[in-house]
Amino acid sequence: MTTPTRLADIAEHAGVSEATVSRVLNGRPGVSATTRQSVLAALDVLGYERPARLRQQRAGLIGLIIPELTNPIFPAFAEIIESALARHGYMAVLCSQTPGGVAEDDYLEMLLERGVAGVIFVNGLHANANSDRARYARLTEQGLPIVLVNGHRPDIDAPFVSNDDVASLEAAVAHLGSLGHRRIGLAIGQDVYVPTRRKTEGFRRGLATLLGPSADTEGLVVNTMYTVEGGQAAAQKLLDRGCTAICCGNDIMALGAIRAVRQRGLRVPEDVSVVGFDDSPLTAYLDPPLTTIRQSVREMALAAVSTVLEEVGGGRPPRTELLYRPELVVRRSTAPAPVPAAPAPTSPEHLVN
């Protein structure tokens, strides 16, 4: 495998130098995950047997810690991450959390016992602004590559991949404003979470742009749970406060908001417009199809995989936040603001001659 002819063949096919091929075959640092994969693909295509060390590495494990699977956005992340890792010869160890189930710290202990090569966290404890950063510091001090998706924390020394939550809610409010809505509410999760704070910031910025910085927005943000029930309860309060449009922290909450609107005998979108967040699978098939903010799930998931594997391969990705721009997907759950009913005409007996 180390003869000049073979190195030259592999290098030519992979589009890299012979020195790079040598570094990959000998497991030396300084090669990106993408380049390493190109060299390994060249080995396979040209019919060369992989060295024993590389064959063993193909069975390497990467931990993947995500929240509960009931929110469709998290299985969407998991599917793309698992598939991308498999293409690079790694297997994802999926760890999903449920209330009262195995905690993130317990999962980490199990993953470390199994000798994982790295860990990807999607909306993990890092997204809680009050959580202890020490758990992640311990991992990085041990030299374990980690990547964190959403919930950026500047006090954690690791690469982050995030959706631009501020821009997301600014876009949602601007869309509703273009339809004539002026009384717009936000149904959102607990304020301890970084994504919640960023979405709320974007919402307030959007209202300031639409209504002016001195506009009265008191009571237009309701913090609750990121669940159907939470969305329903928040929407009830916002409807009591005269909102004709409601932005939601995720698509699950939007389902609850629609339920609250209908319980009052109102219609979506004729009477109240609703905007979700995530563009989860099946949102296009709801009744009505949901206008929502689409996270760049595929791009974010692939970036997380590329980043963790770069560090596994000996590189050092920047300790910065890759911020992905969202997309507003307009469907039929939003419509022009309802026109206020005209005052009843004065009856003839009240006319003054």
mmCIF file of C-alpha atoms in Angstrom:
data_model
loop_
_atom_site.group_PDB
_atom_site.id
_atom_site.type_symbol
_atom_site.label_atom_id
_atom_site.label_comp_id
_atom_site.label_asym_id
_atom_site.label_seq_id
_atom_site.Cartn_x
_atom_site.Cartn_y
_atom_site.Cartn_z
ATOM 1 C CA MET A 1 0.000 0.000 0.000
ATOM 2 C CA THR A 2 2.967 2.309 0.503
ATOM 3 C CA THR A 3 4.632 1.845 -2.868
ATOM 4 C CA PRO A 4 4.984 5.067 -4.882
ATOM 5 C CA THR A 5 2.831 3.697 -7.688
ATOM 6 C CA ARG A 6 -0.043 2.890 -5.403
ATOM 7 C CA LEU A 7 0.217 6.193 -3.574
ATOM 8 C CA ALA A 8 0.242 8.019 -6.903
ATOM 9 C CA ASP A 9 -2.813 6.108 -8.124
ATOM 10 C CA ILE A 10 -4.769 6.874 -4.966
ATOM 11 C CA ALA A 11 -3.669 10.504 -4.896
ATOM 12 C CA GLU A 12 -4.672 11.038 -8.534
ATOM 13 C CA HIS A 13 -8.077 9.443 -8.036
ATOM 14 C CA ALA A 14 -8.785 11.381 -4.817
ATOM 15 C CA GLY A 15 -7.463 14.655 -6.200
ATOM 16 C CA VAL A 16 -4.950 15.118 -3.366
ATOM 17 C CA SER A 17 -1.186 14.900 -2.896
ATOM 18 C CA GLU A 18 0.695 11.686 -2.161
ATOM 19 C CA ALA A 19 1.706 13.206 1.176
ATOM 20 C CA THR A 20 -1.969 13.586 2.085
ATOM 21 C CA VAL A 21 -2.646 9.960 1.146
ATOM 22 C CA SER A 22 0.244 8.902 3.354
ATOM 23 C CA ARG A 23 -1.131 10.901 6.290
ATOM 24 C CA VAL A 24 -4.539 9.255 5.923
ATOM 25 C CA LEU A 25 -3.134 5.733 5.650
ATOM 26 C CA ASN A 26 -0.882 6.244 8.660
ATOM 27 C CA GLY A 27 -3.514 7.957 10.795
ATOM 28 C CA ARG A 28 -1.669 11.251 11.120
ATOM 29 C CA PRO A 29 -3.473 14.488 12.023
ATOM 30 C CA GLY A 30 -3.993 17.487 9.789
ATOM 31 C CA VAL A 31 -6.440 15.941 7.312
ATOM 32 C CA SER A 32 -10.049 17.100 7.106
ATOM 33 C CA ALA A 33 -12.898 14.605 7.315
ATOM 34 C CA THR A 34 -13.866 15.360 3.698
ATOM 35 C CA THR A 35 -10.343 14.748 2.379
ATOM 36 C CA ARG A 36 -9.995 11.598 4.453
ATOM 37 C CA GLN A 37 -13.248 10.276 3.017
ATOM 38 C CA SER A 38 -12.041 11.021 -0.542
ATOM 39 C CA VAL A 39 -8.890 8.988 0.054
ATOM 40 C CA LEU A 40 -10.827 6.077 1.556
ATOM 41 C CA ALA A 41 -13.276 6.168 -1.358
ATOM 42 C CA ALA A 42 -10.331 6.032 -3.779
ATOM 43 C CA LEU A 43 -9.032 2.947 -1.970
ATOM 44 C CA ASP A 44 -12.381 1.214 -2.401
ATOM 45 C CA VAL A 45 -12.866 2.214 -6.043
ATOM 46 C CA LEU A 46 -9.345 1.110 -7.023
ATOM 47 C CA GLY A 47 -9.781 -2.208 -5.239
ATOM 48 C CA TYR A 48 -7.104 -1.726 -2.591
ATOM 49 C CA GLU A 49 -7.679 -3.328 0.784
ATOM 50 C CA ARG A 50 -7.859 -0.861 3.636
ATOM 51 C CA PRO A 51 -5.144 -1.151 6.316
ATOM 52 C CA ALA A 52 -6.326 -2.966 9.448
ATOM 53 C CA ARG A 53 -6.321 0.238 11.498
ATOM 54 C CA LEU A 54 -8.656 1.939 9.033
ATOM 55 C CA ARG A 55 -10.979 -1.046 8.905
ATOM 56 C CA GLN A 56 -11.278 -0.887 12.654
ATOM 57 C CA GLN A 57 -11.969 2.826 12.542
ATOM 58 C CA ARG A 58 -14.868 2.272 10.158
ATOM 59 C CA ALA A 59 -16.697 0.685 13.057
ATOM 60 C CA GLY A 60 -16.113 3.767 15.255
ATOM 61 C CA LEU A 61 -18.975 5.124 17.352
ATOM 62 C CA ILE A 62 -20.268 8.692 17.590
ATOM 63 C CA GLY A 63 -22.748 9.542 20.332
ATOM 64 C CA LEU A 64 -25.886 11.436 19.287
ATOM 65 C CA ILE A 65 -27.861 12.951 22.155
ATOM 66 C CA ILE A 66 -31.235 14.479 21.249
ATOM 67 C CA PRO A 67 -34.427 15.410 23.135
ATOM 68 C CA GLU A 68 -37.561 13.303 23.023
ATOM 69 C CA LEU A 69 -38.677 11.874 19.703
ATOM 70 C CA THR A 70 -42.286 13.110 19.840
ATOM 71 C CA ASN A 71 -41.312 16.392 18.163
ATOM 72 C CA PRO A 72 -40.719 15.416 14.507
ATOM 73 C CA ILE A 73 -37.843 17.884 14.074
ATOM 74 C CA PHE A 74 -35.534 15.801 16.270
ATOM 75 C CA PRO A 75 -35.975 12.501 14.377
ATOM 76 C CA ALA A 76 -35.318 14.542 11.216
ATOM 77 C CA PHE A 77 -31.954 15.656 12.634
ATOM 78 C CA ALA A 78 -31.176 12.119 13.809
ATOM 79 C CA GLU A 79 -31.919 10.510 10.443
ATOM 80 C CA ILE A 80 -29.592 12.811 8.503
ATOM 81 C CA ILE A 81 -26.805 12.640 11.097
ATOM 82 C CA GLU A 82 -26.945 8.834 11.282
ATOM 83 C CA SER A 83 -26.879 8.501 7.507
ATOM 84 C CA ALA A 84 -23.988 10.952 7.102
ATOM 85 C CA LEU A 85 -21.941 9.229 9.798
ATOM 86 C CA ALA A 86 -22.521 5.842 8.164
ATOM 87 C CA ARG A 87 -21.202 7.163 4.847
ATOM 88 C CA HIS A 88 -17.997 8.065 6.671
ATOM 89 C CA GLY A 89 -17.729 4.649 8.291
ATOM 90 C CA TYR A 90 -19.085 5.578 11.723
ATOM 91 C CA MET A 91 -22.121 4.389 13.631
ATOM 92 C CA ALA A 92 -24.334 6.768 15.598
ATOM 93 C CA VAL A 93 -25.315 5.732 19.116
ATOM 94 C CA LEU A 94 -28.706 7.410 19.475
ATOM 95 C CA CYS A 95 -29.610 8.624 22.964
ATOM 96 C CA SER A 96 -33.057 10.203 23.244
ATOM 97 C CA GLN A 97 -34.375 11.780 26.418
ATOM 98 C CA THR A 98 -37.817 11.696 27.945
ATOM 99 C CA PRO A 99 -39.096 13.265 31.174
ATOM 100 C CA GLY A 100 -38.191 10.924 34.019
ATOM 101 C CA GLY A 101 -35.991 8.799 31.738
ATOM 102 C CA VAL A 102 -32.224 8.566 31.339
ATOM 103 C CA ALA A 103 -30.570 11.957 31.817
ATOM 104 C CA GLU A 104 -27.947 13.490 29.532
ATOM 105 C CA ASP A 105 -25.148 13.010 32.095
ATOM 106 C CA ASP A 106 -26.026 9.327 32.451
ATOM 107 C CA TYR A 107 -25.961 8.895 28.687
ATOM 108 C CA LEU A 108 -22.547 10.551 28.580
ATOM 109 C CA GLU A 109 -21.155 8.106 31.112
ATOM 110 C CA MET A 110 -22.426 5.171 29.048
ATOM 111 C CA LEU A 111 -21.016 6.641 25.842
ATOM 112 C CA LEU A 112 -17.606 7.211 27.416
ATOM 113 C CA GLU A 113 -17.570 3.630 28.720
ATOM 114 C CA ARG A 114 -18.121 2.434 25.160
ATOM 115 C CA GLY A 115 -15.233 4.496 23.849
ATOM 116 C CA VAL A 116 -17.108 6.773 21.453
ATOM 117 C CA ALA A 117 -14.922 8.855 19.155
ATOM 118 C CA GLY A 118 -17.054 11.984 19.632
ATOM 119 C CA VAL A 119 -20.500 13.262 20.597
ATOM 120 C CA ILE A 120 -23.064 15.440 18.808
ATOM 121 C CA PHE A 121 -25.599 17.193 21.046
ATOM 122 C CA VAL A 122 -28.859 18.449 19.503
ATOM 123 C CA ASN A 123 -30.736 20.893 21.774
ATOM 124 C CA GLY A 124 -29.114 19.301 24.809
ATOM 125 C CA LEU A 125 -28.614 20.689 28.307
ATOM 126 C CA HIS A 126 -26.263 23.237 26.797
ATOM 127 C CA ALA A 127 -29.367 25.010 25.434
ATOM 128 C CA ASN A 128 -30.452 25.727 29.026
ATOM 129 C CA ALA A 129 -28.757 29.013 29.904
ATOM 130 C CA ASN A 130 -28.665 28.010 33.586
ATOM 131 C CA SER A 131 -27.052 24.598 33.100
ATOM 132 C CA ASP A 132 -23.541 23.857 34.309
ATOM 133 C CA ARG A 133 -20.941 24.193 31.544
ATOM 134 C CA ALA A 134 -18.527 21.968 33.499
ATOM 135 C CA ARG A 135 -19.879 18.756 31.916
ATOM 136 C CA TYR A 136 -18.777 19.964 28.487
ATOM 137 C CA ALA A 137 -15.467 21.352 29.774
ATOM 138 C CA ARG A 138 -14.631 17.899 31.126
ATOM 139 C CA LEU A 139 -15.229 16.341 27.732
ATOM 140 C CA THR A 140 -13.068 18.841 25.871
ATOM 141 C CA GLU A 141 -10.322 18.565 28.498
ATOM 142 C CA GLN A 142 -10.308 14.809 27.871
ATOM 143 C CA GLY A 143 -9.819 15.539 24.176
ATOM 144 C CA LEU A 144 -13.227 14.169 23.156
ATOM 145 C CA PRO A 145 -14.554 15.946 20.042
ATOM 146 C CA ILE A 146 -18.011 17.411 20.610
ATOM 147 C CA VAL A 147 -20.355 19.550 18.497
ATOM 148 C CA LEU A 148 -23.444 21.301 19.850
ATOM 149 C CA VAL A 149 -26.495 22.039 17.710
ATOM 150 C CA ASN A 150 -28.701 25.030 18.648
ATOM 151 C CA GLY A 151 -28.559 26.845 21.987
ATOM 152 C CA HIS A 152 -25.222 28.663 21.584
ATOM 153 C CA ARG A 153 -23.328 29.327 24.819
ATOM 154 C CA PRO A 154 -20.192 31.514 24.587
ATOM 155 C CA ASP A 155 -18.928 29.994 27.854
ATOM 156 C CA ILE A 156 -18.582 26.526 26.253
ATOM 157 C CA ASP A 157 -15.373 26.008 24.268
ATOM 158 C CA ALA A 158 -16.746 23.910 21.411
ATOM 159 C CA PRO A 159 -18.052 24.282 17.846
ATOM 160 C CA PHE A 160 -21.727 25.222 17.541
ATOM 161 C CA VAL A 161 -24.165 24.829 14.652
ATOM 162 C CA SER A 162 -27.336 26.907 15.028
ATOM 163 C CA ASN A 163 -30.437 28.178 13.318
ATOM 164 C CA ASP A 164 -30.708 31.981 13.284
ATOM 165 C CA ASP A 165 -33.647 32.193 15.683
ATOM 166 C CA VAL A 166 -33.620 35.993 15.800
ATOM 167 C CA ALA A 167 -33.964 36.307 12.037
ATOM 168 C CA SER A 168 -36.633 33.583 12.095
ATOM 169 C CA LEU A 169 -39.077 35.513 14.240
ATOM 170 C CA GLU A 170 -38.283 38.793 12.532
ATOM 171 C CA ALA A 171 -39.340 37.134 9.259
ATOM 172 C CA ALA A 172 -42.523 35.726 10.815
ATOM 173 C CA VAL A 173 -43.592 39.100 12.213
ATOM 174 C CA ALA A 174 -42.761 40.885 8.946
ATOM 175 C CA HIS A 175 -44.911 38.378 7.038
ATOM 176 C CA LEU A 176 -47.877 38.898 9.346
ATOM 177 C CA GLY A 177 -47.385 42.660 9.244
ATOM 178 C CA SER A 178 -47.506 42.600 5.445
ATOM 179 C CA LEU A 179 -50.933 40.987 5.785
ATOM 180 C CA GLY A 180 -52.191 43.874 7.892
ATOM 181 C CA HIS A 181 -51.871 42.289 11.341
ATOM 182 C CA ARG A 182 -50.875 44.666 14.112
ATOM 183 C CA ARG A 183 -51.861 42.750 17.242
ATOM 184 C CA ILE A 184 -49.449 39.798 17.026
ATOM 185 C CA GLY A 185 -48.641 37.434 19.894
ATOM 186 C CA LEU A 186 -45.886 34.916 20.609
ATOM 187 C CA ALA A 187 -46.501 31.499 22.182
ATOM 188 C CA ILE A 188 -43.062 30.293 23.259
ATOM 189 C CA GLY A 189 -41.334 27.912 25.666
ATOM 190 C CA GLN A 190 -39.648 28.621 28.975
ATOM 191 C CA ASP A 191 -37.277 31.564 29.122
ATOM 192 C CA VAL A 192 -34.390 29.477 30.514
ATOM 193 C CA TYR A 193 -33.616 28.165 27.021
ATOM 194 C CA VAL A 194 -31.258 30.015 24.682
ATOM 195 C CA PRO A 195 -33.468 29.392 21.590
ATOM 196 C CA THR A 196 -36.463 30.799 23.505
ATOM 197 C CA ARG A 197 -34.561 33.961 24.358
ATOM 198 C CA ARG A 198 -33.326 34.395 20.801
ATOM 199 C CA LYS A 199 -36.769 33.837 19.303
ATOM 200 C CA THR A 200 -38.271 36.310 21.762
ATOM 201 C CA GLU A 201 -35.602 38.856 20.843
ATOM 202 C CA GLY A 202 -36.399 38.399 17.152
ATOM 203 C CA PHE A 203 -40.125 38.744 17.855
ATOM 204 C CA ARG A 204 -39.653 42.011 19.761
ATOM 205 C CA ARG A 205 -37.349 43.355 17.064
ATOM 206 C CA GLY A 206 -39.940 42.496 14.439
ATOM 207 C CA LEU A 207 -42.679 44.301 16.371
ATOM 208 C CA ALA A 208 -40.455 47.335 16.875
ATOM 209 C CA THR A 209 -39.842 47.487 13.136
ATOM 210 C CA LEU A 210 -43.538 47.042 12.370
ATOM 211 C CA LEU A 211 -45.095 49.254 15.045
ATOM 212 C CA GLY A 212 -42.282 51.507 16.177
ATOM 213 C CA PRO A 213 -40.040 51.184 19.250
ATOM 214 C CA SER A 214 -42.560 52.923 21.532
ATOM 215 C CA ALA A 215 -45.517 50.667 20.667
ATOM 216 C CA ASP A 216 -47.325 48.944 23.539
ATOM 217 C CA THR A 217 -46.434 45.226 23.355
ATOM 218 C CA GLU A 218 -47.290 44.364 26.947
ATOM 219 C CA GLY A 219 -48.625 40.836 27.328
ATOM 220 C CA LEU A 220 -47.866 39.746 23.769
ATOM 221 C CA VAL A 221 -45.292 37.111 24.810
ATOM 222 C CA VAL A 222 -46.562 34.071 26.725
ATOM 223 C CA ASN A 223 -43.993 31.566 28.049
ATOM 224 C CA THR A 224 -45.214 28.021 28.492
ATOM 225 C CA MET A 225 -44.235 24.451 27.535
ATOM 226 C CA TYR A 226 -43.087 23.401 24.048
ATOM 227 C CA THR A 227 -46.111 21.103 23.716
ATOM 228 C CA VAL A 228 -49.557 21.043 22.105
ATOM 229 C CA GLU A 229 -51.092 21.815 25.493
ATOM 230 C CA GLY A 230 -48.648 24.629 26.051
ATOM 231 C CA GLY A 231 -49.457 26.174 22.694
ATOM 232 C CA GLN A 232 -53.161 25.889 23.377
ATOM 233 C CA ALA A 233 -52.928 27.546 26.802
ATOM 234 C CA ALA A 234 -50.723 30.369 25.487
ATOM 235 C CA ALA A 235 -53.041 30.990 22.530
ATOM 236 C CA GLN A 236 -56.038 31.297 24.854
ATOM 237 C CA LYS A 237 -54.284 34.125 26.688
ATOM 238 C CA LEU A 238 -53.224 35.837 23.479
ATOM 239 C CA LEU A 239 -56.747 35.641 22.065
ATOM 240 C CA ASP A 240 -58.039 37.226 25.286
ATOM 241 C CA ARG A 241 -55.589 40.064 24.601
ATOM 242 C CA GLY A 242 -57.010 40.701 21.159
ATOM 243 C CA CYS A 243 -54.362 39.081 18.974
ATOM 244 C CA THR A 244 -55.334 38.399 15.364
ATOM 245 C CA ALA A 245 -52.116 36.476 14.666
ATOM 246 C CA ILE A 246 -49.950 34.122 16.745
ATOM 247 C CA CYS A 247 -46.337 33.085 16.211
ATOM 248 C CA CYS A 248 -45.363 29.805 17.873
ATOM 249 C CA GLY A 249 -42.081 28.436 19.196
ATOM 250 C CA ASN A 250 -42.470 25.200 17.231
ATOM 251 C CA ASP A 251 -44.952 23.407 15.009
ATOM 252 C CA ILE A 252 -46.254 21.328 17.920
ATOM 253 C CA MET A 253 -47.285 24.493 19.754
ATOM 254 C CA ALA A 254 -48.913 25.761 16.557
ATOM 255 C CA LEU A 255 -51.210 22.723 16.598
ATOM 256 C CA GLY A 256 -52.310 23.719 20.090
ATOM 257 C CA ALA A 257 -52.840 27.323 18.994
ATOM 258 C CA ILE A 258 -55.086 26.210 16.127
ATOM 259 C CA ARG A 259 -57.050 24.077 18.563
ATOM 260 C CA ALA A 260 -57.547 27.075 20.878
ATOM 261 C CA VAL A 261 -58.776 29.246 18.004
ATOM 262 C CA ARG A 262 -61.330 26.634 16.940
ATOM 263 C CA GLN A 263 -62.557 26.098 20.499
ATOM 264 C CA ARG A 264 -63.713 29.708 20.410
ATOM 265 C CA GLY A 265 -65.677 29.184 17.237
ATOM 266 C CA LEU A 266 -63.103 31.108 15.211
ATOM 267 C CA ARG A 267 -61.388 30.081 11.992
ATOM 268 C CA VAL A 268 -57.774 29.760 10.894
ATOM 269 C CA PRO A 269 -56.782 31.826 8.984
ATOM 270 C CA GLU A 270 -59.924 33.901 8.349
ATOM 271 C CA ASP A 271 -60.154 35.137 11.940
ATOM 272 C CA VAL A 272 -56.720 34.324 13.365
ATOM 273 C CA SER A 273 -53.455 33.582 11.533
ATOM 274 C CA VAL A 274 -50.961 31.074 12.986
ATOM 275 C CA VAL A 275 -47.251 30.650 12.205
ATOM 276 C CA GLY A 276 -45.259 27.608 13.329
ATOM 277 C CA PHE A 277 -41.542 26.964 13.608
ATOM 278 C CA ASP A 278 -39.360 24.105 12.235
ATOM 279 C CA ASP A 279 -41.328 22.977 9.149
ATOM 280 C CA SER A 280 -41.655 19.503 10.620
ATOM 281 C CA PRO A 281 -42.699 16.653 8.320
ATOM 282 C CA LEU A 282 -46.449 16.622 7.612
ATOM 283 C CA THR A 283 -46.992 20.347 8.369
ATOM 284 C CA ALA A 284 -47.828 20.799 4.699
ATOM 285 C CA TYR A 285 -50.689 18.301 5.121
ATOM 286 C CA LEU A 286 -52.398 19.846 8.130
ATOM 287 C CA ASP A 287 -55.787 21.555 7.826
ATOM 288 C CA PRO A 288 -54.980 24.249 6.958
ATOM 289 C CA PRO A 289 -51.399 23.649 5.787
ATOM 290 C CA LEU A 290 -49.145 25.452 8.238
ATOM 291 C CA THR A 291 -47.144 28.572 7.472
ATOM 292 C CA THR A 292 -43.887 28.023 9.330
ATOM 293 C CA ILE A 293 -40.199 28.817 9.660
ATOM 294 C CA ARG A 294 -37.994 26.139 8.103
ATOM 295 C CA GLN A 295 -34.740 25.307 9.819
ATOM 296 C CA SER A 296 -31.942 24.206 7.480
ATOM 297 C CA VAL A 297 -31.983 20.776 9.096
ATOM 298 C CA ARG A 298 -30.049 18.935 6.403
ATOM 299 C CA GLU A 299 -27.330 21.561 6.108
ATOM 300 C CA MET A 300 -27.014 21.919 9.887
ATOM 301 C CA ALA A 301 -26.868 18.148 10.432
ATOM 302 C CA LEU A 302 -24.212 17.674 7.747
ATOM 303 C CA ALA A 303 -22.179 20.546 9.179
ATOM 304 C CA ALA A 304 -22.304 18.937 12.636
ATOM 305 C CA VAL A 305 -21.084 15.618 11.219
ATOM 306 C CA SER A 306 -18.325 17.236 9.165
ATOM 307 C CA THR A 307 -17.146 19.241 12.169
ATOM 308 C CA VAL A 308 -17.014 16.352 14.638
ATOM 309 C CA LEU A 309 -15.250 14.090 12.135
ATOM 310 C CA GLU A 310 -12.730 16.800 11.321
ATOM 311 C CA GLU A 311 -11.715 16.829 14.963
ATOM 312 C CA VAL A 312 -11.799 13.040 15.191
ATOM 313 C CA GLY A 313 -9.346 13.060 12.276
ATOM 314 C CA GLY A 314 -6.933 15.291 14.163
ATOM 315 C CA GLY A 315 -8.058 18.738 13.020
ATOM 316 C CA ARG A 316 -9.307 21.574 15.192
ATOM 317 C CA PRO A 317 -12.468 23.209 13.860
ATOM 318 C CA PRO A 318 -13.015 26.853 14.902
ATOM 319 C CA ARG A 319 -14.698 27.317 18.270
ATOM 320 C CA THR A 320 -17.344 29.537 16.729
ATOM 321 C CA GLU A 321 -21.040 29.376 15.892
ATOM 322 C CA LEU A 322 -22.085 28.425 12.367
ATOM 323 C CA LEU A 323 -25.358 30.335 11.989
ATOM 324 C CA TYR A 324 -27.804 29.122 9.333
ATOM 325 C CA ARG A 325 -30.396 31.431 7.816
ATOM 326 C CA PRO A 326 -33.971 30.106 8.049
ATOM 327 C CA GLU A 327 -36.661 30.157 5.361
ATOM 328 C CA LEU A 328 -40.233 31.383 5.730
ATOM 329 C CA VAL A 329 -42.577 28.820 4.175
ATOM 330 C CA VAL A 330 -45.944 30.449 3.458
ATOM 331 C CA ARG A 331 -48.944 28.132 3.352
ATOM 332 C CA ARG A 332 -52.613 28.599 4.182
ATOM 333 C CA SER A 333 -52.626 29.173 7.955
ATOM 334 C CA THR A 334 -51.973 32.901 7.432
ATOM 335 C CA ALA A 335 -54.198 35.417 5.674
ATOM 336 C CA PRO A 336 -54.986 39.160 5.704
ATOM 337 C CA ALA A 337 -56.047 40.515 9.074
ATOM 338 C CA PRO A 338 -59.809 40.486 9.600
ATOM 339 C CA VAL A 339 -61.527 43.799 8.927
ATOM 340 C CA PRO A 340 -63.130 45.205 12.102
ATOM 341 C CA ALA A 341 -66.907 45.161 11.990
ATOM 342 C CA ALA A 342 -68.429 48.507 11.035
ATOM 343 C CA PRO A 343 -70.496 50.206 13.779
ATOM 344 C CA ALA A 344 -74.238 49.575 13.558
ATOM 345 C CA PRO A 345 -76.132 52.363 11.768
ATOM 346 C CA THR A 346 -78.110 54.746 13.927
ATOM 347 C CA SER A 347 -81.784 53.768 13.996
ATOM 348 C CA PRO A 348 -84.324 56.342 12.633
ATOM 349 C CA GLU A 349 -85.944 56.966 15.991
ATOM 350 C CA HIS A 350 -82.638 58.357 17.256
ATOM 351 C CA LEU A 351 -82.240 60.791 14.381
ATOM 352 C CA VAL A 352 -82.673 64.423 15.298
ATOM 353 C CA ASN A 353 -84.891 66.442 12.954
#
